[in-house]
Short mmCIF file of C-alpha atoms and ligand atoms in Angstrom, two decimals:
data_model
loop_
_atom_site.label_atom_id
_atom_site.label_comp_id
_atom_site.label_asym_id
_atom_site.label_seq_id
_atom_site.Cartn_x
_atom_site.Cartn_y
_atom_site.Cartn_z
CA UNK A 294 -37.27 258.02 -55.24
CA UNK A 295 -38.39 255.33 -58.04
CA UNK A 296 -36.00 254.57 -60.96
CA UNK A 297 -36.88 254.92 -64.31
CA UNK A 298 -37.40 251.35 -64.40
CA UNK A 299 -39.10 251.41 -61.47
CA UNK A 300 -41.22 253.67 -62.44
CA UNK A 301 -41.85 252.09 -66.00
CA UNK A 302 -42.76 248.78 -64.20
CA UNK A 303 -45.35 250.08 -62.16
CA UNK A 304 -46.73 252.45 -65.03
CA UNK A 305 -47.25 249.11 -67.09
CA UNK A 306 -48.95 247.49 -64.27
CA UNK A 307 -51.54 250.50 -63.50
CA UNK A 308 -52.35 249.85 -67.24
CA UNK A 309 -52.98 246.27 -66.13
CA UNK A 310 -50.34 244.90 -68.59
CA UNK A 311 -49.23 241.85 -68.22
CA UNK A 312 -45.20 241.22 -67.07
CA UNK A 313 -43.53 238.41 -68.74
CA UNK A 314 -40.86 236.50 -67.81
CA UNK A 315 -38.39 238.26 -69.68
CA UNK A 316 -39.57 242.11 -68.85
CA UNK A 317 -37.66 243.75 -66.09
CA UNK A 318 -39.05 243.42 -62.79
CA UNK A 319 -38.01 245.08 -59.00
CA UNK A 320 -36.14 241.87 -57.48
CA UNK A 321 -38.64 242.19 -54.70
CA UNK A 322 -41.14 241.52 -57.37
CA UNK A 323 -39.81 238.59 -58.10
CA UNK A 324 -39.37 237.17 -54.40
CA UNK A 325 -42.63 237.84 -53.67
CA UNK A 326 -44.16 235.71 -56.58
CA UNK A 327 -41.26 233.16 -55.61
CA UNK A 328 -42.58 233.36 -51.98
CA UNK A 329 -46.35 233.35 -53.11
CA UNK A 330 -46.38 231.32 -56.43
CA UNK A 331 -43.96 228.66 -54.15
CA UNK A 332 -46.76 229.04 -51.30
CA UNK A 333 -49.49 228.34 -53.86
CA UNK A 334 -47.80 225.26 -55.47
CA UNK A 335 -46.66 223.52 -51.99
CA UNK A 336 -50.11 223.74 -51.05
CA UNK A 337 -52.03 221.98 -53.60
CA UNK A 338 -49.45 219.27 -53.41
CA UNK A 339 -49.83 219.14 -49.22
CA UNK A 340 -53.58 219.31 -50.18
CA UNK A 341 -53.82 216.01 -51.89
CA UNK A 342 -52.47 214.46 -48.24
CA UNK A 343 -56.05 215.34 -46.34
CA UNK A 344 -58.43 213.95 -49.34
CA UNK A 345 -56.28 210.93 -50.35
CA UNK A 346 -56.68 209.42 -47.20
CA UNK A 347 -60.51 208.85 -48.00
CA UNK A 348 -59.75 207.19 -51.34
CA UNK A 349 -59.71 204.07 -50.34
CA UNK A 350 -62.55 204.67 -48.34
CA UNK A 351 -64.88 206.59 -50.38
CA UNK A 352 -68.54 205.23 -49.66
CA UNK A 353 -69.10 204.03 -53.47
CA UNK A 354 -67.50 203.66 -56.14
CA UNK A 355 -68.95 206.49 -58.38
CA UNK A 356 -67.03 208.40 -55.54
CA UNK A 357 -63.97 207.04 -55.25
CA UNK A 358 -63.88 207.97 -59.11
CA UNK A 359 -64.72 211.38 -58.23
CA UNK A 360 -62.33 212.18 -55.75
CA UNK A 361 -59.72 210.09 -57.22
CA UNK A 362 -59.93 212.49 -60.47
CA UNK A 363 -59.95 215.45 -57.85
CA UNK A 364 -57.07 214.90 -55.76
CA UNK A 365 -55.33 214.00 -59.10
CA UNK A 366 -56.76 217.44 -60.32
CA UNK A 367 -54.37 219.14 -57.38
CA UNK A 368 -51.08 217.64 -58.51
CA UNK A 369 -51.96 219.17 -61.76
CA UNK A 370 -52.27 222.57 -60.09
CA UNK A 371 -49.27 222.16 -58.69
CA UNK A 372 -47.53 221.26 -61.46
CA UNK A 373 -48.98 224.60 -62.84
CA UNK A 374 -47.94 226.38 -60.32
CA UNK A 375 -44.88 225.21 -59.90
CA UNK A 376 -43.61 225.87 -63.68
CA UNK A 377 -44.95 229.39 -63.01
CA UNK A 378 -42.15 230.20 -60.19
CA UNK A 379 -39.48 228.31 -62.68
CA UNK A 380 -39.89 231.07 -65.19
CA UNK A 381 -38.59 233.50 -62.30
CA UNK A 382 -35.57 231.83 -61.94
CA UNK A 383 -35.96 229.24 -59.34
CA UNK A 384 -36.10 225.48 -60.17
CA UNK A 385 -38.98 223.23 -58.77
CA UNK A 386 -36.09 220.73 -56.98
CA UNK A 387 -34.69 224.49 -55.30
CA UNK A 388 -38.73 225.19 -54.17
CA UNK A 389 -39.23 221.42 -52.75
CA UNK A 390 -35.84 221.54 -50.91
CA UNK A 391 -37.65 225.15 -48.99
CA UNK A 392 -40.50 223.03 -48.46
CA UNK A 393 -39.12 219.97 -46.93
CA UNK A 394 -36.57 222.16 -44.96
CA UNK A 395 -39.36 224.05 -43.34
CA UNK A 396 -38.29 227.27 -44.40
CA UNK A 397 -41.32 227.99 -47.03
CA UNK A 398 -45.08 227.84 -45.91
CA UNK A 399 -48.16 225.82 -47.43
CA UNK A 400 -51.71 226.47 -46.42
CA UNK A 401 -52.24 226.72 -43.01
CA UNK A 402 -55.85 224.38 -43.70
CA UNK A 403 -54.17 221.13 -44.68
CA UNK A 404 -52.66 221.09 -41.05
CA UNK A 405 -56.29 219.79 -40.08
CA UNK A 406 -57.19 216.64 -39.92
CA UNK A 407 -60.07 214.53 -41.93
CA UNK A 408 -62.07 212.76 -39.57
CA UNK A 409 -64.63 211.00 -41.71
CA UNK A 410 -66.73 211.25 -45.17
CA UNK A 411 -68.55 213.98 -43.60
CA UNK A 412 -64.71 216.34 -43.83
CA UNK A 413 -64.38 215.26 -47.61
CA UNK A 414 -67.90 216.91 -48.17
CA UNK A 415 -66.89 219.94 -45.97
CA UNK A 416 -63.21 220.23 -47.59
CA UNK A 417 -64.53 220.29 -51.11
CA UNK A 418 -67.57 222.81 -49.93
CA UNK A 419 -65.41 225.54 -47.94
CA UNK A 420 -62.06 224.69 -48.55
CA UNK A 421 -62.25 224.82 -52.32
CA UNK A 422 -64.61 227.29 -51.71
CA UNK A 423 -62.70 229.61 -50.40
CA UNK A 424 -59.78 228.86 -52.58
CA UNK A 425 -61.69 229.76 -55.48
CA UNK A 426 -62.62 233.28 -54.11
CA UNK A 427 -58.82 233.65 -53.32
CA UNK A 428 -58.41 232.08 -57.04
CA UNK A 429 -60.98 234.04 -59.44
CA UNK A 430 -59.29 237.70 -59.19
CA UNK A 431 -55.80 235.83 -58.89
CA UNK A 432 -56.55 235.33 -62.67
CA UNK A 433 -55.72 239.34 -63.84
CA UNK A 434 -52.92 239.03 -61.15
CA UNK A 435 -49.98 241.17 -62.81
CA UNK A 436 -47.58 238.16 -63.69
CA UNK A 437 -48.76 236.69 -67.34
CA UNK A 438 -47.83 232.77 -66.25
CA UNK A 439 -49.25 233.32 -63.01
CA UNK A 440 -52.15 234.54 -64.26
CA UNK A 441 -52.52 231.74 -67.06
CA UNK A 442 -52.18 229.33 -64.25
CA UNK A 443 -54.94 230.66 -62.32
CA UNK A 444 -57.54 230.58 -65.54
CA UNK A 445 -56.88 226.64 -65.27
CA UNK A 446 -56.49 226.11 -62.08
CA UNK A 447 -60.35 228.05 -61.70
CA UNK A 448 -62.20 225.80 -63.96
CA UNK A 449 -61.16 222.36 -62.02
CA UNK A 450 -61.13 224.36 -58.56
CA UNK A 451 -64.99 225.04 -59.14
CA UNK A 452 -66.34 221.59 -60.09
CA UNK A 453 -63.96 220.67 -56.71
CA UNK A 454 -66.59 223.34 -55.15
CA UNK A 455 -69.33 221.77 -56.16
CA UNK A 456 -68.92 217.83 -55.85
CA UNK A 457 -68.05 218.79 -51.92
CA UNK A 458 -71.29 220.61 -51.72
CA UNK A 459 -72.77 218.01 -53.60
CA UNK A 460 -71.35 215.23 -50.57
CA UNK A 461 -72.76 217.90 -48.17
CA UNK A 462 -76.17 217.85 -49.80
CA UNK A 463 -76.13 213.84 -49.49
CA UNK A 464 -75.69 213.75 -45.44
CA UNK A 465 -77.66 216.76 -44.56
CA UNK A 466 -80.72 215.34 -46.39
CA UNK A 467 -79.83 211.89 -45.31
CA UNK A 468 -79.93 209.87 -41.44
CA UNK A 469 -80.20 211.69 -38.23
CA UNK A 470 -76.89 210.20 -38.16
CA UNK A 471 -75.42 211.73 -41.51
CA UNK A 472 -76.88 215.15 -40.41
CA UNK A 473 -75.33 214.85 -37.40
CA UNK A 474 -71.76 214.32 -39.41
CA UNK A 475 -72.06 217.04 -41.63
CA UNK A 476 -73.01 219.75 -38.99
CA UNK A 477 -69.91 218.61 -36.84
CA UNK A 478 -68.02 218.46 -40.24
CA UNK A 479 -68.89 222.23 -40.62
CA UNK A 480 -68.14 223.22 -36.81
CA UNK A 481 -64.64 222.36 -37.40
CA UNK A 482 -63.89 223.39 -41.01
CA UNK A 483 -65.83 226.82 -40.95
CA UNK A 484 -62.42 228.68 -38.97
CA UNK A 485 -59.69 226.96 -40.83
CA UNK A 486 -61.59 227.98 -43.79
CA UNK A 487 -61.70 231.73 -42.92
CA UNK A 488 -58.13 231.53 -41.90
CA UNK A 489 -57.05 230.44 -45.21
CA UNK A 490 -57.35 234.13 -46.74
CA UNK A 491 -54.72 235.37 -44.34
CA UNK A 492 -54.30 237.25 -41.01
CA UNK A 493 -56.27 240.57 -40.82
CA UNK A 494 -55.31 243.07 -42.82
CA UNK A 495 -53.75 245.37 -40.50
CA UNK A 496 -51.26 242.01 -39.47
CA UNK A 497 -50.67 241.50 -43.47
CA UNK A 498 -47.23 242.29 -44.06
CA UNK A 499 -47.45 242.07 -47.46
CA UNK A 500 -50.47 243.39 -48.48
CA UNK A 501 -49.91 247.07 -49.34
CA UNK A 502 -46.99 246.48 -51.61
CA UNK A 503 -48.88 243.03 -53.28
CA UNK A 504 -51.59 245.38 -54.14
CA UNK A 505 -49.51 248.14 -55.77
CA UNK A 506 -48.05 245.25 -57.48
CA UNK A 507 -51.30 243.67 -58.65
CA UNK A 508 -49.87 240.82 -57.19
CA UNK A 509 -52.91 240.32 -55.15
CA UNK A 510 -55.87 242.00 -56.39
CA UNK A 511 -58.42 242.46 -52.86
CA UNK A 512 -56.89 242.14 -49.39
CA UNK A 513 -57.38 239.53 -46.91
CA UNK A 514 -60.43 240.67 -45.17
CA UNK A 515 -62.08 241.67 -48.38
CA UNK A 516 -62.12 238.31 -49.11
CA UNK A 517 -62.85 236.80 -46.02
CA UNK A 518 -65.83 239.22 -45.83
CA UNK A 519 -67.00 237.90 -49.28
CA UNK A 520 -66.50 234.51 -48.44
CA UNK A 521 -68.86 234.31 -45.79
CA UNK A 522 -71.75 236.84 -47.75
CA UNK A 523 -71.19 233.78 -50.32
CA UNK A 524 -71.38 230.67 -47.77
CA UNK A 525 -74.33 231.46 -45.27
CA UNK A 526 -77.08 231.31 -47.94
CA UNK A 527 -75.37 227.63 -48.76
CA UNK A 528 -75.60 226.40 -45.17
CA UNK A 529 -79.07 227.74 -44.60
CA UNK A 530 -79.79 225.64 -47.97
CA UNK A 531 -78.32 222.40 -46.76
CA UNK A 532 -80.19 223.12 -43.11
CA UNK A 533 -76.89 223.34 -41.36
CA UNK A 534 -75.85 225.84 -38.84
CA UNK A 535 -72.80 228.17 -39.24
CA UNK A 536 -70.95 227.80 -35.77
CA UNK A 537 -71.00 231.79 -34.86
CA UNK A 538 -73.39 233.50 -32.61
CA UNK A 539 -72.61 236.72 -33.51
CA UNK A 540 -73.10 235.94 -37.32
CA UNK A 541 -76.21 237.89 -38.82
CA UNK A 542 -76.69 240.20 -41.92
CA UNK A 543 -75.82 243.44 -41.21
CA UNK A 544 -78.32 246.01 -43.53
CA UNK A 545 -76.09 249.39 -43.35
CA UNK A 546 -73.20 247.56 -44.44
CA UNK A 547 -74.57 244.99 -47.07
CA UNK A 548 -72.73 242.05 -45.81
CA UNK A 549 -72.60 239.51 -43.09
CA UNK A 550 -71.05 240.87 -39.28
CA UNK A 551 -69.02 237.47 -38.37
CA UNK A 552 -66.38 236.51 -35.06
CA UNK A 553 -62.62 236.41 -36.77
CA UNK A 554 -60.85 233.15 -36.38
CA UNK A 555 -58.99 232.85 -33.19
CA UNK A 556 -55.71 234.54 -34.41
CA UNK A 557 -53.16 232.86 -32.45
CA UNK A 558 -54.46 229.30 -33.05
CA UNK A 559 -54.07 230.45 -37.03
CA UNK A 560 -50.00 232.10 -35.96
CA UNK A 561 -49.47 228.66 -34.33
CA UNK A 562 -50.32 226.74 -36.77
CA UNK A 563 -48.15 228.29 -39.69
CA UNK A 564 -45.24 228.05 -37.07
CA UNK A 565 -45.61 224.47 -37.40
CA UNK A 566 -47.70 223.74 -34.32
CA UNK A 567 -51.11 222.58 -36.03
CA UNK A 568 -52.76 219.42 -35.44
CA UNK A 569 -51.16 217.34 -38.52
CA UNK A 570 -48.09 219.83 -38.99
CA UNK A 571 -45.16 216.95 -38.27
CA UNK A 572 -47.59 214.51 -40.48
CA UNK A 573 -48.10 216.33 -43.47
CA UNK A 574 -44.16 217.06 -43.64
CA UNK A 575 -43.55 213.29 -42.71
CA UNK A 576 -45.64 212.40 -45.67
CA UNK A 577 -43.69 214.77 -48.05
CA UNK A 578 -40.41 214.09 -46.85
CA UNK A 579 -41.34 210.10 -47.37
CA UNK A 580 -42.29 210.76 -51.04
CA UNK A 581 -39.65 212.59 -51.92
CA UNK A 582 -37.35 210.12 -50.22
CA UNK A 583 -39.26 206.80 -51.92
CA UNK A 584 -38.99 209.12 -55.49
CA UNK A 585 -35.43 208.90 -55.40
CA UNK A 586 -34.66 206.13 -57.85
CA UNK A 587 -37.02 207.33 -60.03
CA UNK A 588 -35.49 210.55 -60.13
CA UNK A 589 -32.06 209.03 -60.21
CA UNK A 590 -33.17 206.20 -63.20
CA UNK A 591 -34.56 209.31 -65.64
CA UNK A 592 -30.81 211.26 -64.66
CA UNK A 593 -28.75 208.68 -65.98
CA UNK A 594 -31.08 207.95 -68.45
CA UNK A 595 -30.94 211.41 -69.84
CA UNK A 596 -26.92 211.34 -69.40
CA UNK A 597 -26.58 208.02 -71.76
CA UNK A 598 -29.15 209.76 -74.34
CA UNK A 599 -26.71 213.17 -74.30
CA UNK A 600 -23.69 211.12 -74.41
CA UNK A 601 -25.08 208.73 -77.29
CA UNK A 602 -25.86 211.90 -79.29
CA UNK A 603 -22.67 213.81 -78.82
CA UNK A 604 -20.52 210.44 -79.30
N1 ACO B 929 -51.52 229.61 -44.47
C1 ACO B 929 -50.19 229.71 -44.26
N2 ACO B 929 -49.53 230.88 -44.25
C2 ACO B 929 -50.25 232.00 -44.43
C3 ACO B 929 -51.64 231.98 -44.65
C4 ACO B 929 -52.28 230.72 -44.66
N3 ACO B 929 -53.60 230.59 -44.83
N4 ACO B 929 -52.07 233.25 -44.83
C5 ACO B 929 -50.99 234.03 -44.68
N5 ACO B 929 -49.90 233.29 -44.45
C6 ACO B 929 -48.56 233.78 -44.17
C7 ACO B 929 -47.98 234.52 -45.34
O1 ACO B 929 -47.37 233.61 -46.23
C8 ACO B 929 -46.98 235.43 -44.66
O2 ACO B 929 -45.84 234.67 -44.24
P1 ACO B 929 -44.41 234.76 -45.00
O3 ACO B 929 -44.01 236.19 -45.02
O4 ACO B 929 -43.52 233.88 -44.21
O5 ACO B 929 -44.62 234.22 -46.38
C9 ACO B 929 -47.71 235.81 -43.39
O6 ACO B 929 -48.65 234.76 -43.16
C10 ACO B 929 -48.39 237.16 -43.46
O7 ACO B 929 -49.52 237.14 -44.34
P2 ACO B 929 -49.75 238.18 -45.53
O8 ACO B 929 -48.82 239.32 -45.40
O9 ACO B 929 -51.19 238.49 -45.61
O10 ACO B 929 -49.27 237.27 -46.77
P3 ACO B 929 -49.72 237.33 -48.28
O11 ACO B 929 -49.76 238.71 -48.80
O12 ACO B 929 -48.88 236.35 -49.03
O13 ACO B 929 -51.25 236.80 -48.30
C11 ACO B 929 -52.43 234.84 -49.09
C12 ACO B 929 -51.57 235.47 -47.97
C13 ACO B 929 -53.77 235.56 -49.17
C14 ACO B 929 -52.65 233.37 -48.75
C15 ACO B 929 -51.69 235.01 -50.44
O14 ACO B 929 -50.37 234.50 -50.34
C16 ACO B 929 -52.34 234.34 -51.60
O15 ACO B 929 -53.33 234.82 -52.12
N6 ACO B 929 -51.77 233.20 -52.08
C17 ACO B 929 -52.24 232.48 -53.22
C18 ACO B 929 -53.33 231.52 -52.87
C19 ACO B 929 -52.86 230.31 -52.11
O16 ACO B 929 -51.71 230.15 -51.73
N7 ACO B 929 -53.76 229.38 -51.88
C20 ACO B 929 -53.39 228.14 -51.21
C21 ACO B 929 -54.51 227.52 -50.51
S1 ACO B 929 -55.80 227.04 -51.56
C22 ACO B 929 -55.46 225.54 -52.19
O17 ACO B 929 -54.38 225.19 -52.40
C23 ACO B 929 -56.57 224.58 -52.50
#
């Protein structure tokens, strides 16, 4: 029941060659990249929201710097991303406009809020984390700019990883006090964080035809389950304790037996019912409201340039 070029397309990606802009692609190709690429983008720019409330705050200056440079880092990834999904035929003022309406998603994690240093330590550790393992195969994804993207995106993302885990290091090995942070830190971040690959993969609606695709390369749980096999050595380094009775190593299968997230707090909160939902969008909606004149000054500034040339 495939077309010719339907069948053509998906030869080309079982070769793992790359699609380009200009190739033919299924239009449901194409919305899903919109849809995910979009999704992507949105949420490194909603993910600057959480950190850059410490900046002012930072404990020294060395890491204000650091963080400073960071959340910058994420606007850059956006950016990225962002000219990725225009080359599909969608324009980054078309993707805001689904943003700020509501009607497109960001990461469900940045609907959490950051309650002290402690959460800037634990957001760099698990949540950059776990975007990375998301992030790595996302680099031989099918879609060449997509794919480009990601190679960047992965180099930054992992020195994110590591000056969270570095924060971590600092309050586990510091005061009762600090220790005390950085435990509750993890208690709240470790669920959010294992939500962020997705529901389960028998709720993924998208999964089976991403895959063929090579739009995502593992599923959801895969994933998840590797996320976890990577993290529980890192806690047990830092001395901190993984909030999950039923974690333990399981020998037959190789990998870590773990308690899911609870499911419907994770369907609530990409429905808009999260803890900072109506903030984050406040935020957005503010900034692109207080951008206006800029936008409007470089419009009429390119109009006079046009007109001065064609004149
Ligand atoms: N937060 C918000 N929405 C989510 C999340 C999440 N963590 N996980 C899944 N969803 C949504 C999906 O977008 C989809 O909704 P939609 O049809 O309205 O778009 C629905 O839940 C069902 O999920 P899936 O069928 O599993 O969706 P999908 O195949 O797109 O897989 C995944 C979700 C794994 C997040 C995928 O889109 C992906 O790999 N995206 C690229 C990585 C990314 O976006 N990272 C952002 C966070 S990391 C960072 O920015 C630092």
């Amino acid at each position: 029941e495939m077309s010719d070029e339907e069948r053509n397309f998906q030869d080309r990606v079982d070769r793992d060659e790359k699609i380009e802009p200009k190739d033919w692609m299924p239009d449901d190709y194409r919305a899903t990249l919109i849809r995910q690429i979009g999704q992507h983008a949105h949420s490194e720019i909603v993910g600057q929201l959480p950190e850059g409330n410490w900046i002012t705050r930072a404990p020294t200056l060395e890491r204000k710097a650091i963080l400073l440079a960071k959340v910058q880092d994420e606007a850059g990834h956006g950016l990225y991303l962002y000219c990725a999904a225009e080359t599909l035929g969608v324009t980054r003022d078309e993707l805001t406009q689904e943003l700020l309406s509501g009607r497109m998603k960001y990461s469900s994690i940045f609907n959490y809020p950051t309650l002290n240093w402690a959460d800037i330590g634990a957001v760099g550790w698990l949540v950059d984390g776990a975007a990375i393992m998301n992030q790595v195969p996302l680099q031989r994804t099918s879609y060449g700019p997509y794919s480009r993207a990601m190679i960047r995106i992965c180099k930054e993302e992992s020195f994110h990883q590591r000056q969270g885990y570095d924060i971590m290091m600092k309050m586990a090995q510091g005061t009762e006090a600090q220790r005390r942070m950085a435990q509750d830190a993890l208690n709240r971040f470790w669920y959010p964080s294992l939500m962020m690959f997705g529901p389960s993969d028998k709720d993924s609606v998208h999964s089976t035809q991403s895959l063929a695709w090579k739009i995502k390369i593992d599923t959801n749980d895969e994933l998840r389950q590797r996320f976890v096999d990577q993290t529980v050595p890192q806690a047990n380094y830092l001395g901190l304790t993984i909030p999950d009775e039923n974690l333990k190593w399981n020998e037959e299968r190789g990998a870590h037996d773990f308690s899911e997230p609870d499911w419907t707090e994770f369907f609530n909160v990409i429905k808009g019912k999260g803890p900072c939902n109506v903030e984050r969008m406040e935020a957005r909606v503010k900034a692109w409201e207080d951008g206006a004149w800029v936008r409007d000054g470089l419009m009429a500034h390119a109009r006079k340039k046009t007109a001065a040339r064609t004149a």
